[in-house]
C-alpha positions as protocol buffer text, in pm:
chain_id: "A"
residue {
  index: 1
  type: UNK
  ca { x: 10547 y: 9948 z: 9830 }
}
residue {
  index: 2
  type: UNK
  ca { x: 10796 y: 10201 z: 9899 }
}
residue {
  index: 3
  type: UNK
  ca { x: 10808 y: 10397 z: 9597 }
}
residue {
  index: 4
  type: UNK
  ca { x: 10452 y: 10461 z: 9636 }
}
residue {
  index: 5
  type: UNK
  ca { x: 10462 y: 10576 z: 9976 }
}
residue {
  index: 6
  type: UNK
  ca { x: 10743 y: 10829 z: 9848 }
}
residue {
  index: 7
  type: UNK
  ca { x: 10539 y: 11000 z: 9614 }
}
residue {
  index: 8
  type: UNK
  ca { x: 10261 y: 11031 z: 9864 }
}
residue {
  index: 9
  type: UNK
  ca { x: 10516 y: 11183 z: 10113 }
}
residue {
  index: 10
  type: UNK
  ca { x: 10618 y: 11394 z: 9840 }
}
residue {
  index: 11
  type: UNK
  ca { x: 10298 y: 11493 z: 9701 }
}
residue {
  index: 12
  type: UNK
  ca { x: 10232 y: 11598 z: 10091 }
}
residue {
  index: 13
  type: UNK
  ca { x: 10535 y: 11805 z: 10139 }
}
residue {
  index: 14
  type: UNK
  ca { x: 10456 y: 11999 z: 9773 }
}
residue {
  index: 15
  type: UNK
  ca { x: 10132 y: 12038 z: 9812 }
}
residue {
  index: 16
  type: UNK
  ca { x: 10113 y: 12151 z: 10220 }
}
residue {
  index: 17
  type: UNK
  ca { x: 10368 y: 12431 z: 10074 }
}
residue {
  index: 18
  type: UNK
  ca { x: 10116 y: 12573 z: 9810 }
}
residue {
  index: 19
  type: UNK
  ca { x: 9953 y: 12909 z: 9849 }
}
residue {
  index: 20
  type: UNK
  ca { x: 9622 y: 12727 z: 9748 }
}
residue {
  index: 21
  type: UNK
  ca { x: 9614 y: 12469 z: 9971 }
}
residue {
  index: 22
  type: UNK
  ca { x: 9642 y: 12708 z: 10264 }
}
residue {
  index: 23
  type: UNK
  ca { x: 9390 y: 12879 z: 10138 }
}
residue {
  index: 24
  type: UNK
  ca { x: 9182 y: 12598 z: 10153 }
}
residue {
  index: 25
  type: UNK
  ca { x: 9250 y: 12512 z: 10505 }
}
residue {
  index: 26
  type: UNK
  ca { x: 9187 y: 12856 z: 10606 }
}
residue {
  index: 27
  type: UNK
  ca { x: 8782 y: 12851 z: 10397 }
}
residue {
  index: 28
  type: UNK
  ca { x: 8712 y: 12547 z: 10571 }
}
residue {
  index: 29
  type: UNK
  ca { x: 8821 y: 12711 z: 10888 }
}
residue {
  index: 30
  type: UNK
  ca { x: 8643 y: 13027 z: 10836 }
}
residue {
  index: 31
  type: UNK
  ca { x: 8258 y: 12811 z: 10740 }
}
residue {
  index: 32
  type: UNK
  ca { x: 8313 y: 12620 z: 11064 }
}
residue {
  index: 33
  type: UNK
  ca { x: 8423 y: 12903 z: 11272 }
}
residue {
  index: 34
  type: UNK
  ca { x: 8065 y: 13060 z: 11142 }
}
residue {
  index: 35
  type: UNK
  ca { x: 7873 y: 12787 z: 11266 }
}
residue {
  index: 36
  type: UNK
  ca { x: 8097 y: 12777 z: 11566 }
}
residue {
  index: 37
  type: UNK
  ca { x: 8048 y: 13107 z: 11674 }
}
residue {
  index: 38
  type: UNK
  ca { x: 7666 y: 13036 z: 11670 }
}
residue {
  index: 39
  type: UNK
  ca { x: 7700 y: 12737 z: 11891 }
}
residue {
  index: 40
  type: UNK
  ca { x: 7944 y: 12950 z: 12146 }
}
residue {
  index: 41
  type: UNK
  ca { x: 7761 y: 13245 z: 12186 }
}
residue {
  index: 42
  type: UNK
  ca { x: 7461 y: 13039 z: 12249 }
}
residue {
  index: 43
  type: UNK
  ca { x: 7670 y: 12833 z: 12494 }
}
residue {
  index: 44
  type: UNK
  ca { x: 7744 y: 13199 z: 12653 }
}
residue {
  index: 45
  type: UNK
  ca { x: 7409 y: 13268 z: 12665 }
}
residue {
  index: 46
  type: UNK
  ca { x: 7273 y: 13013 z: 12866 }
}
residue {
  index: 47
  type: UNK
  ca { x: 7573 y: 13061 z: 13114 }
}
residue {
  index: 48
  type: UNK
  ca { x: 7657 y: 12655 z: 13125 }
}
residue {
  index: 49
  type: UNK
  ca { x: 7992 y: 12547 z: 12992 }
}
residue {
  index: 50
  type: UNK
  ca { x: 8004 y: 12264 z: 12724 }
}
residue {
  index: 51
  type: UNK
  ca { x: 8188 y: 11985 z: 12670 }
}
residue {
  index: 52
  type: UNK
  ca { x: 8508 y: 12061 z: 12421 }
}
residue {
  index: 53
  type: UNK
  ca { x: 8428 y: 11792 z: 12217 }
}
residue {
  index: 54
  type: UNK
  ca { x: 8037 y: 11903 z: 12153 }
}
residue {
  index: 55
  type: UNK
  ca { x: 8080 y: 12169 z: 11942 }
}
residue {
  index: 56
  type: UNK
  ca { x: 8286 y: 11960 z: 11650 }
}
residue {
  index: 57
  type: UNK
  ca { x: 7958 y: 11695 z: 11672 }
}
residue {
  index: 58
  type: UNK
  ca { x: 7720 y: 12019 z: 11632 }
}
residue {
  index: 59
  type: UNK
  ca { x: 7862 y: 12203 z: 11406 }
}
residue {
  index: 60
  type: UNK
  ca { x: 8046 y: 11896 z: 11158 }
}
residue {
  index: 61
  type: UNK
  ca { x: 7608 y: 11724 z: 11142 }
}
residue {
  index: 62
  type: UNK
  ca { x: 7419 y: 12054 z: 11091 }
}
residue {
  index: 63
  type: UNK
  ca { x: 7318 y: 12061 z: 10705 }
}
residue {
  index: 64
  type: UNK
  ca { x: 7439 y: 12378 z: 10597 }
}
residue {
  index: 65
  type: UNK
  ca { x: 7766 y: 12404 z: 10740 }
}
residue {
  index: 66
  type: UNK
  ca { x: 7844 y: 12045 z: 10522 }
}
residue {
  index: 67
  type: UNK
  ca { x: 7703 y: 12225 z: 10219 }
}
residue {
  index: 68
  type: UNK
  ca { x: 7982 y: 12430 z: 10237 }
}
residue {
  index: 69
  type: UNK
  ca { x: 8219 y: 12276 z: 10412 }
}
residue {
  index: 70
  type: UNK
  ca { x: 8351 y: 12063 z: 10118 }
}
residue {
  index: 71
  type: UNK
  ca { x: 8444 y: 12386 z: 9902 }
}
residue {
  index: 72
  type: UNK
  ca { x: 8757 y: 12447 z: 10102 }
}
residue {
  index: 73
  type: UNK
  ca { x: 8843 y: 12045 z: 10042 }
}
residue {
  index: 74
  type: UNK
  ca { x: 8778 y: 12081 z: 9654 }
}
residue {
  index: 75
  type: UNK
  ca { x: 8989 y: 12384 z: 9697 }
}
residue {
  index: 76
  type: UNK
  ca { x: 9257 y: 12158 z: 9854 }
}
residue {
  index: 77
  type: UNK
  ca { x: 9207 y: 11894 z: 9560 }
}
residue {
  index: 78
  type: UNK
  ca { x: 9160 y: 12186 z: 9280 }
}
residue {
  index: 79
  type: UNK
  ca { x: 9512 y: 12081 z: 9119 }
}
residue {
  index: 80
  type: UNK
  ca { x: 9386 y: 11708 z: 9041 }
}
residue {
  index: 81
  type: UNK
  ca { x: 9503 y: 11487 z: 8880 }
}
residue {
  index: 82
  type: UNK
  ca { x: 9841 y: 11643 z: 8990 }
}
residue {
  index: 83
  type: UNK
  ca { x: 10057 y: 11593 z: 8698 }
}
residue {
  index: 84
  type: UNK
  ca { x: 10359 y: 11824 z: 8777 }
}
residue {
  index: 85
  type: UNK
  ca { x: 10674 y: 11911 z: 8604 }
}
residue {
  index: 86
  type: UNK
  ca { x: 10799 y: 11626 z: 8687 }
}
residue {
  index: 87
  type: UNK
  ca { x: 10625 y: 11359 z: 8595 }
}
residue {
  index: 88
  type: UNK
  ca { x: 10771 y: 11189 z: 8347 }
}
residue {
  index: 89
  type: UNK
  ca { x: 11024 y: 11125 z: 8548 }
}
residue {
  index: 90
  type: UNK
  ca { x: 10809 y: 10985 z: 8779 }
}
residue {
  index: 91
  type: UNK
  ca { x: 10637 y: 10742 z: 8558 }
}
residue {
  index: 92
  type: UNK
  ca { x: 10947 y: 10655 z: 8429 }
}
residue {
  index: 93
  type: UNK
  ca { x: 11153 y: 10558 z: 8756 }
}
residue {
  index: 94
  type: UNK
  ca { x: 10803 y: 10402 z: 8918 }
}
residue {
  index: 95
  type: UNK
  ca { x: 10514 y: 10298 z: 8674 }
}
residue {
  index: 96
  type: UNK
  ca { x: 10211 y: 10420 z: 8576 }
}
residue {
  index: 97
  type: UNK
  ca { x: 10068 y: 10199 z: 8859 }
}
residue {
  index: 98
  type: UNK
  ca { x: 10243 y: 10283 z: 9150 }
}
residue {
  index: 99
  type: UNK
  ca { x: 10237 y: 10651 z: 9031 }
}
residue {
  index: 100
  type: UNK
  ca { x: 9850 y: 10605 z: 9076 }
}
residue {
  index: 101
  type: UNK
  ca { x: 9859 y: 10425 z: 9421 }
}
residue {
  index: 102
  type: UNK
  ca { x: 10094 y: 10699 z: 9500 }
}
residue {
  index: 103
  type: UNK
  ca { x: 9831 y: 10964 z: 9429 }
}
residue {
  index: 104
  type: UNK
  ca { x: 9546 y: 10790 z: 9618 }
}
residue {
  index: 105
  type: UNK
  ca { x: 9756 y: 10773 z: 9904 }
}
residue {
  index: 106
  type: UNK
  ca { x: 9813 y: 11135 z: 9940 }
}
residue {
  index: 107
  type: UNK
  ca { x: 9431 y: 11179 z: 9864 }
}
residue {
  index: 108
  type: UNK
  ca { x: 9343 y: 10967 z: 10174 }
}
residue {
  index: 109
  type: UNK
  ca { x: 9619 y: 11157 z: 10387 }
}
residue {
  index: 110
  type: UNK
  ca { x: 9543 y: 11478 z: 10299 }
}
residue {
  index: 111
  type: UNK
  ca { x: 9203 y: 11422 z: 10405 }
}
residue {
  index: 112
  type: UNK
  ca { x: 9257 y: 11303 z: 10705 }
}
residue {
  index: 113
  type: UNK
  ca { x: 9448 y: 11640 z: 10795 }
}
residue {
  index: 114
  type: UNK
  ca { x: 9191 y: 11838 z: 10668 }
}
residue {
  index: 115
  type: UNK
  ca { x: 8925 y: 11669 z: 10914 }
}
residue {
  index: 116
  type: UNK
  ca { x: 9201 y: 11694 z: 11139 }
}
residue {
  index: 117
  type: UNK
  ca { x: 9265 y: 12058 z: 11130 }
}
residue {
  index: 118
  type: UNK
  ca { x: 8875 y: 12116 z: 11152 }
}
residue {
  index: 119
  type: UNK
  ca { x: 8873 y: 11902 z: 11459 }
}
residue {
  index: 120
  type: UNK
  ca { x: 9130 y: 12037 z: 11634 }
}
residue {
  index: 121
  type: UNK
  ca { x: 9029 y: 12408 z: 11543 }
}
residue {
  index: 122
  type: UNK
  ca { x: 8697 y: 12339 z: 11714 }
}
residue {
  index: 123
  type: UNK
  ca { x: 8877 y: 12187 z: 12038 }
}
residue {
  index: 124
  type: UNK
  ca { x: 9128 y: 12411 z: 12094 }
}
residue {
  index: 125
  type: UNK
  ca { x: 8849 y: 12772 z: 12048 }
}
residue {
  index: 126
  type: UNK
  ca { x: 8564 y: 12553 z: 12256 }
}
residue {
  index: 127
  type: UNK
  ca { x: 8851 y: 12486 z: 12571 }
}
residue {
  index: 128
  type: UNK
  ca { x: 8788 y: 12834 z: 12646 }
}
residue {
  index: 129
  type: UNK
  ca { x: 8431 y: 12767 z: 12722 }
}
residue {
  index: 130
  type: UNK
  ca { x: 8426 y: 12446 z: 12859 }
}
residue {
  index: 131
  type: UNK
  ca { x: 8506 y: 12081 z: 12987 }
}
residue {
  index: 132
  type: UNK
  ca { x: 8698 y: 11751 z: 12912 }
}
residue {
  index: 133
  type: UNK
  ca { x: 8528 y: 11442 z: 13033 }
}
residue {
  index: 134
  type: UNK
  ca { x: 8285 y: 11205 z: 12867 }
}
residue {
  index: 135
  type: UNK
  ca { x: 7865 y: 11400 z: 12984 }
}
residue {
  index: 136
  type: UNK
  ca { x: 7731 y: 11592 z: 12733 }
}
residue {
  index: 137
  type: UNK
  ca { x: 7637 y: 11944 z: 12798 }
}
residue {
  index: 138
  type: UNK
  ca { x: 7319 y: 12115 z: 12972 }
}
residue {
  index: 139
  type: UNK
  ca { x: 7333 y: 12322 z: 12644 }
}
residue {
  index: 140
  type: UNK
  ca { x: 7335 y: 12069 z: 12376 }
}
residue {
  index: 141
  type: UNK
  ca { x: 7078 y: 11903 z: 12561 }
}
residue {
  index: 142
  type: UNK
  ca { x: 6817 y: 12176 z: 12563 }
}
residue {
  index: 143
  type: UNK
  ca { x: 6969 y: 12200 z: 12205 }
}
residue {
  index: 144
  type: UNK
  ca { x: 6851 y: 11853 z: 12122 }
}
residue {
  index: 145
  type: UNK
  ca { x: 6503 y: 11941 z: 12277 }
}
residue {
  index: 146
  type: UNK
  ca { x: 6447 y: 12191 z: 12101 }
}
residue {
  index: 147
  type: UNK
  ca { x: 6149 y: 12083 z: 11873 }
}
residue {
  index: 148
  type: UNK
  ca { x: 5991 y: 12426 z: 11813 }
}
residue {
  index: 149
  type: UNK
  ca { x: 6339 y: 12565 z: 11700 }
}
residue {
  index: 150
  type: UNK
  ca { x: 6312 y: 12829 z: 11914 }
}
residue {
  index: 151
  type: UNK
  ca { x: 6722 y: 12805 z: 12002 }
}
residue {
  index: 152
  type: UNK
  ca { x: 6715 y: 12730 z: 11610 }
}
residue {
  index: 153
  type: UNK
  ca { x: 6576 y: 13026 z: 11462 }
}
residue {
  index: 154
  type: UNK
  ca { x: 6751 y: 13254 z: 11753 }
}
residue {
  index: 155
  type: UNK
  ca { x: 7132 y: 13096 z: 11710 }
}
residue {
  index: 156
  type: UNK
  ca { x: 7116 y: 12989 z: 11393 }
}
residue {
  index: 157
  type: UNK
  ca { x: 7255 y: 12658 z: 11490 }
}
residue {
  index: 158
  type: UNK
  ca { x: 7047 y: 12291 z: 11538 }
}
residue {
  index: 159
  type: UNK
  ca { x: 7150 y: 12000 z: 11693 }
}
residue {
  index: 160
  type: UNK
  ca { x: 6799 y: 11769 z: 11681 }
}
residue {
  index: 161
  type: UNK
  ca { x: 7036 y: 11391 z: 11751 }
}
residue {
  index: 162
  type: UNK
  ca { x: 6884 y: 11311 z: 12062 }
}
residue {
  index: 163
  type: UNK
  ca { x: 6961 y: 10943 z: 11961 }
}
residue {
  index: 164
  type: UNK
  ca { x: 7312 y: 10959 z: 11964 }
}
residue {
  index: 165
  type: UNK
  ca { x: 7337 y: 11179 z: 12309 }
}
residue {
  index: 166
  type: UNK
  ca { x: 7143 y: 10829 z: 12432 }
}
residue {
  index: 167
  type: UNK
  ca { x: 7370 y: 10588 z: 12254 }
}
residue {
  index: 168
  type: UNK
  ca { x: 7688 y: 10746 z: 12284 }
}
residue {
  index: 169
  type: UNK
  ca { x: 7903 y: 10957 z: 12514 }
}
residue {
  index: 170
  type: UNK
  ca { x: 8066 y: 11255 z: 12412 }
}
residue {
  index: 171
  type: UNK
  ca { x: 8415 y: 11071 z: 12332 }
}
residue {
  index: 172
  type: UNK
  ca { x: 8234 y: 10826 z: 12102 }
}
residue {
  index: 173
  type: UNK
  ca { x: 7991 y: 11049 z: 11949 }
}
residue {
  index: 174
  type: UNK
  ca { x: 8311 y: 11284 z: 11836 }
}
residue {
  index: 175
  type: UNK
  ca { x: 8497 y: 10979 z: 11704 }
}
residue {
  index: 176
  type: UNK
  ca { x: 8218 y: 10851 z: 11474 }
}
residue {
  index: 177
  type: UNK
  ca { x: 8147 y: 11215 z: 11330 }
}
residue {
  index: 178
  type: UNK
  ca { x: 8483 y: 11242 z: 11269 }
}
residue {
  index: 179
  type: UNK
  ca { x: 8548 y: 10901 z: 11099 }
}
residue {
  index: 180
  type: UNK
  ca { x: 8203 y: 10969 z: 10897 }
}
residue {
  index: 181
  type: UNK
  ca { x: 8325 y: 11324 z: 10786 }
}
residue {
  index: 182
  type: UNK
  ca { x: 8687 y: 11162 z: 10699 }
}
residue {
  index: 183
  type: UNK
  ca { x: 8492 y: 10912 z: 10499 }
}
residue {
  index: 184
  type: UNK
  ca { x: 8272 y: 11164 z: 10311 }
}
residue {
  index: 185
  type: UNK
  ca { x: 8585 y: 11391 z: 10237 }
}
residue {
  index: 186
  type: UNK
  ca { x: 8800 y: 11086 z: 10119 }
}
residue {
  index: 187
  type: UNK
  ca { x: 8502 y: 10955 z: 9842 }
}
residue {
  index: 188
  type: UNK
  ca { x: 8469 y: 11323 z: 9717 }
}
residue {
  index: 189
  type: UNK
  ca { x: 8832 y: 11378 z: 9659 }
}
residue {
  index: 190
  type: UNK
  ca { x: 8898 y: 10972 z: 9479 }
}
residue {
  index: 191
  type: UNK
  ca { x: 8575 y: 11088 z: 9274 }
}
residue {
  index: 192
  type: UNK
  ca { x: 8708 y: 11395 z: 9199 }
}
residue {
  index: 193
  type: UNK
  ca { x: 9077 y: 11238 z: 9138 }
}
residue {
  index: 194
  type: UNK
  ca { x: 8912 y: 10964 z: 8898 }
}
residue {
  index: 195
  type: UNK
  ca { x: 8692 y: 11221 z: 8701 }
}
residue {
  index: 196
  type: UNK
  ca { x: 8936 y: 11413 z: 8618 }
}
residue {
  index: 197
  type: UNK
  ca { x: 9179 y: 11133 z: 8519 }
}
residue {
  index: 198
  type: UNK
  ca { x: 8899 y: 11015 z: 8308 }
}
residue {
  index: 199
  type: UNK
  ca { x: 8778 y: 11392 z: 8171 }
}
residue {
  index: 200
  type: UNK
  ca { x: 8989 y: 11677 z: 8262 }
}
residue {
  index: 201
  type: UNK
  ca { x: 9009 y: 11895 z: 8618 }
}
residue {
  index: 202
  type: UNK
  ca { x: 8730 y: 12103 z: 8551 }
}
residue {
  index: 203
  type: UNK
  ca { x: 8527 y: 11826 z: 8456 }
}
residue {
  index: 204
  type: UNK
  ca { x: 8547 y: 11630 z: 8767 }
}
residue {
  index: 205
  type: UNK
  ca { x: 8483 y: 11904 z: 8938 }
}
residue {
  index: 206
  type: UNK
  ca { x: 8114 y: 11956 z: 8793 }
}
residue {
  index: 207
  type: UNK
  ca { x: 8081 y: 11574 z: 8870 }
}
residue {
  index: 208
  type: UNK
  ca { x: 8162 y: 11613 z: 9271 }
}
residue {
  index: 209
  type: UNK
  ca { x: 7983 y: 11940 z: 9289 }
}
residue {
  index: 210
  type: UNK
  ca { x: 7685 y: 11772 z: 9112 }
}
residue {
  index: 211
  type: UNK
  ca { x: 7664 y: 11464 z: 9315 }
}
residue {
  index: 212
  type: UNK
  ca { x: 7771 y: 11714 z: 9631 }
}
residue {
  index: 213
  type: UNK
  ca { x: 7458 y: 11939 z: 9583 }
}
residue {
  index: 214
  type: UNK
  ca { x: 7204 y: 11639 z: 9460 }
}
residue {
  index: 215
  type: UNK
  ca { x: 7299 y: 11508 z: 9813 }
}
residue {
  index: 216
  type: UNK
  ca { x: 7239 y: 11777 z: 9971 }
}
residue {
  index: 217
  type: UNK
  ca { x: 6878 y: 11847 z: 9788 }
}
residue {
  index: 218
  type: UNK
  ca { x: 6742 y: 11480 z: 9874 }
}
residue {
  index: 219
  type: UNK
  ca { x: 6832 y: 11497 z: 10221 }
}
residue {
  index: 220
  type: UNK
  ca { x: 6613 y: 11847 z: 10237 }
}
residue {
  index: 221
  type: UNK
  ca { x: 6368 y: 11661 z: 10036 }
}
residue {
  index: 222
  type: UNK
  ca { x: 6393 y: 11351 z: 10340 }
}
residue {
  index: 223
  type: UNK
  ca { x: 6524 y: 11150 z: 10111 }
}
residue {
  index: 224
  type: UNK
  ca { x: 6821 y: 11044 z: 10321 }
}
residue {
  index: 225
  type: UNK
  ca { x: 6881 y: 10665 z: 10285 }
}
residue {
  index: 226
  type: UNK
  ca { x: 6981 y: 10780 z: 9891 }
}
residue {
  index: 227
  type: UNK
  ca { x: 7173 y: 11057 z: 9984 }
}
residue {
  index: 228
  type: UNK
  ca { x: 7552 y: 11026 z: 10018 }
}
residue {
  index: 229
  type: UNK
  ca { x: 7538 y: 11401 z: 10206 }
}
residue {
  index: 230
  type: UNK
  ca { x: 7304 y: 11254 z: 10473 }
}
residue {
  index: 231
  type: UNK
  ca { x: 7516 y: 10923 z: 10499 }
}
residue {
  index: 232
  type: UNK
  ca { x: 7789 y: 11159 z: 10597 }
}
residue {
  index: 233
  type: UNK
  ca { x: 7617 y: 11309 z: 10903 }
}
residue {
  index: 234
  type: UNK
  ca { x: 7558 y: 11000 z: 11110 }
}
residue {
  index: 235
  type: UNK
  ca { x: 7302 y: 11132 z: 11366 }
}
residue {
  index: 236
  type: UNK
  ca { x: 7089 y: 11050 z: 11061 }
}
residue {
  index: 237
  type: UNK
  ca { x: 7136 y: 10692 z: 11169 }
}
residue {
  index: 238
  type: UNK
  ca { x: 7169 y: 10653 z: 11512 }
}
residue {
  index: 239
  type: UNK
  ca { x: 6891 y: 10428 z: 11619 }
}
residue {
  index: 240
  type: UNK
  ca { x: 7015 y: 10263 z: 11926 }
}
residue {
  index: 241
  type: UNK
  ca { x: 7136 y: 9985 z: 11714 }
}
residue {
  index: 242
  type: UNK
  ca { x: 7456 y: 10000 z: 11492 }
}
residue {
  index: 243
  type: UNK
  ca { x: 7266 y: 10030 z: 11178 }
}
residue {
  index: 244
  type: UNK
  ca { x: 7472 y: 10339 z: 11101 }
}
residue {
  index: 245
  type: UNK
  ca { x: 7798 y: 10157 z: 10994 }
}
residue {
  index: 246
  type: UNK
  ca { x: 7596 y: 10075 z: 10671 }
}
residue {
  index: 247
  type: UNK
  ca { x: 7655 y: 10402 z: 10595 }
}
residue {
  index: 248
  type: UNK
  ca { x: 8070 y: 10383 z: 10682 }
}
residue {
  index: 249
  type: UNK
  ca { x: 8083 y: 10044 z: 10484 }
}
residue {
  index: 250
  type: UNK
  ca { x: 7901 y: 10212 z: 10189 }
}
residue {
  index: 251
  type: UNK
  ca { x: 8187 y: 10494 z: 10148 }
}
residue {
  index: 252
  type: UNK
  ca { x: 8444 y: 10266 z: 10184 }
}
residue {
  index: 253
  type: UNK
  ca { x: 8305 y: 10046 z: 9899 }
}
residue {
  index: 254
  type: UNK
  ca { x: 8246 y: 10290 z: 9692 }
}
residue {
  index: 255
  type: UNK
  ca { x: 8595 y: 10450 z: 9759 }
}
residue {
  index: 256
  type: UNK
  ca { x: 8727 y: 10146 z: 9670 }
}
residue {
  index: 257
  type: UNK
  ca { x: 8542 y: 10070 z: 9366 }
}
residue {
  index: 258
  type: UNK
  ca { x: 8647 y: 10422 z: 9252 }
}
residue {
  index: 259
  type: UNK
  ca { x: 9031 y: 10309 z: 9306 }
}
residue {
  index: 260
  type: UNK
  ca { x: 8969 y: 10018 z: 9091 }
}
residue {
  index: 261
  type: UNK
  ca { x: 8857 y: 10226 z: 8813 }
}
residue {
  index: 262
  type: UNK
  ca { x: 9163 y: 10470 z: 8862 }
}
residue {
  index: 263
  type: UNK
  ca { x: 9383 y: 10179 z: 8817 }
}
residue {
  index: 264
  type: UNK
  ca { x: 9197 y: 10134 z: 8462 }
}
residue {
  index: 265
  type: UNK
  ca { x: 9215 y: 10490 z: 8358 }
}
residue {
  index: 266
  type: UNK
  ca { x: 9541 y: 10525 z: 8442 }
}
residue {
  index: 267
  type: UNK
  ca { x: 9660 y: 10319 z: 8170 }
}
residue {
  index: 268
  type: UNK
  ca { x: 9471 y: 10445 z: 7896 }
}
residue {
  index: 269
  type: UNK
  ca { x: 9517 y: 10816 z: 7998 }
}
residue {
  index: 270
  type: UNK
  ca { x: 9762 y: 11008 z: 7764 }
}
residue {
  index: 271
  type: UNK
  ca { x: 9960 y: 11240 z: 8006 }
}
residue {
  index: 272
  type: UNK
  ca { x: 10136 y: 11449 z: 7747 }
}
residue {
  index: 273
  type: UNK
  ca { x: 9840 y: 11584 z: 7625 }
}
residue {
  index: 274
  type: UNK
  ca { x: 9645 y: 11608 z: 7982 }
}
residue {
  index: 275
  type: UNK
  ca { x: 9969 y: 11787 z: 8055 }
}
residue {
  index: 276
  type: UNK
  ca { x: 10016 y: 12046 z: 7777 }
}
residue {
  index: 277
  type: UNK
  ca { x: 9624 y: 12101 z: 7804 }
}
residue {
  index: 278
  type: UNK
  ca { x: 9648 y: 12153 z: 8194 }
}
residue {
  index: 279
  type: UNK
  ca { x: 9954 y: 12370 z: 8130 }
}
């Protein structure tokens, strides 16, 4: 288990060091501090402070900024399957299968931060116009009322989950948008990971953005039951009942039936050749 863990840890520390990487922190900054400028000057505008959790639940379910959103993740993962320099000397000290695990592990990890870092960049700008506690906001309210999309069209920025302000307080609501926008980044990168083990780099990446943008063009269509984009924004689902964990349990077997394959592909791949074609 540890030599596994090792790799991850040094996958982390190499990769959290590389120009691109950075770069892709700082995109997926930049599309949610577009959206989140929208939200705040909206906020300002109706002279209420918000709660400094609200704006990471606004921005992280409105349609467009998730369109986007997942480019600065691919450009986090755009180095897949990750076969450095070194590894032969990898596979030779730990196995082709632990090698793999290895790489999943910093998948799911790096994830995390990258949800993380999008989470926290929302809480720490929004504590200068707000409120810790566990109410929602008089602005996302009349947000959430807004039928006509008069605040819509005006701002820019939607917020029409009236069902979760009912079900959930602010605390919660954060917590499950997170864990569903964790969930949603994880599958993409695995996919992505397992594509291009299977293909090549550039390959998997026409796979994700293909199933990324058919997602996306259902749920515009209404079609969101069959779209994994839609799954990922879990106001879609909030009924009063806990029907939306389908959606959590779906990503999670699908992320896991995508590890399964890895552990297939792994074996057959030939990493000389992936390596002198990937340069």
């Amino acid at each position: 288990m540890g030599s596994f863990a090792v790799i991850a840890k040094g996958m982390l520390r190499q990769e959290q060091r590389s120009g691109r990487v950075m770069m892709g922190y700082l995109l997926g900054c930049a599309i949610v501090g577009y959206w989140m400028s929208n939200f705040l000057r909206y906020a300002v505008d109706a002279g209420e402070p918000i709660n400094i959790l609200e704006t990471f639940c606004v921005v992280e379910q409105h349609y467009v900024n998730m369109l986007f959103l997942v480019l600065g993740w691919l450009l986090i993962m755009a180095d897949v399957p990750f076969m450095k320099g070194n590894i032969y000397l990898l596979l030779y000290r730990c196995g082709r299968k632990r090698w793999n695990i290895g790489m999943l592990c910093y998948i799911l990890i790096q994830a995390f931060l990258y949800a993380a870092a999008l989470a926290a960049f929302t809480i720490i700008i929004s504590s200068f116009f707000g409120f810790a506690g566990n109410m929602w906001s008089s602005p996302v309210y009349s947000l959430a009322l807004d039928v006509t999309n008069n605040i819509g069209a005006k701002y820019n920025i939607t917020f029409p989950w009236l069902g979760m302000m009912k079900a959930m307080s602010v605390p919660q609501a954060f917590a499950v948008t997170f864990l569903f926008l964790y969930l949603y980044l994880a599958f993409m990168g695995v996919l992505l990971y397992v594509a291009a083990l299977l293909l090549s780099g550039t390959a998997g990446m026409v796979v994700v953005m293909g199933v990324h943008l058919a997602g996306y063009l259902r749920m515009m269509d209404g079609y969101t039951e069959t779209s994994l984009l839609a799954r990922a924004v879990p106001g879609n689902f909030i009924d009063g009942t806990l029907s939306y964990w389908q959606s959590a349990a779906l990503f999670l077997e699908w992320i896991a039936v995508l590890m399964v394959l890895s552990s297939v592909f792994v074996k057959k791949i030939e990493f000389q050749q992936r390596d002198e074609v990937e340069g």
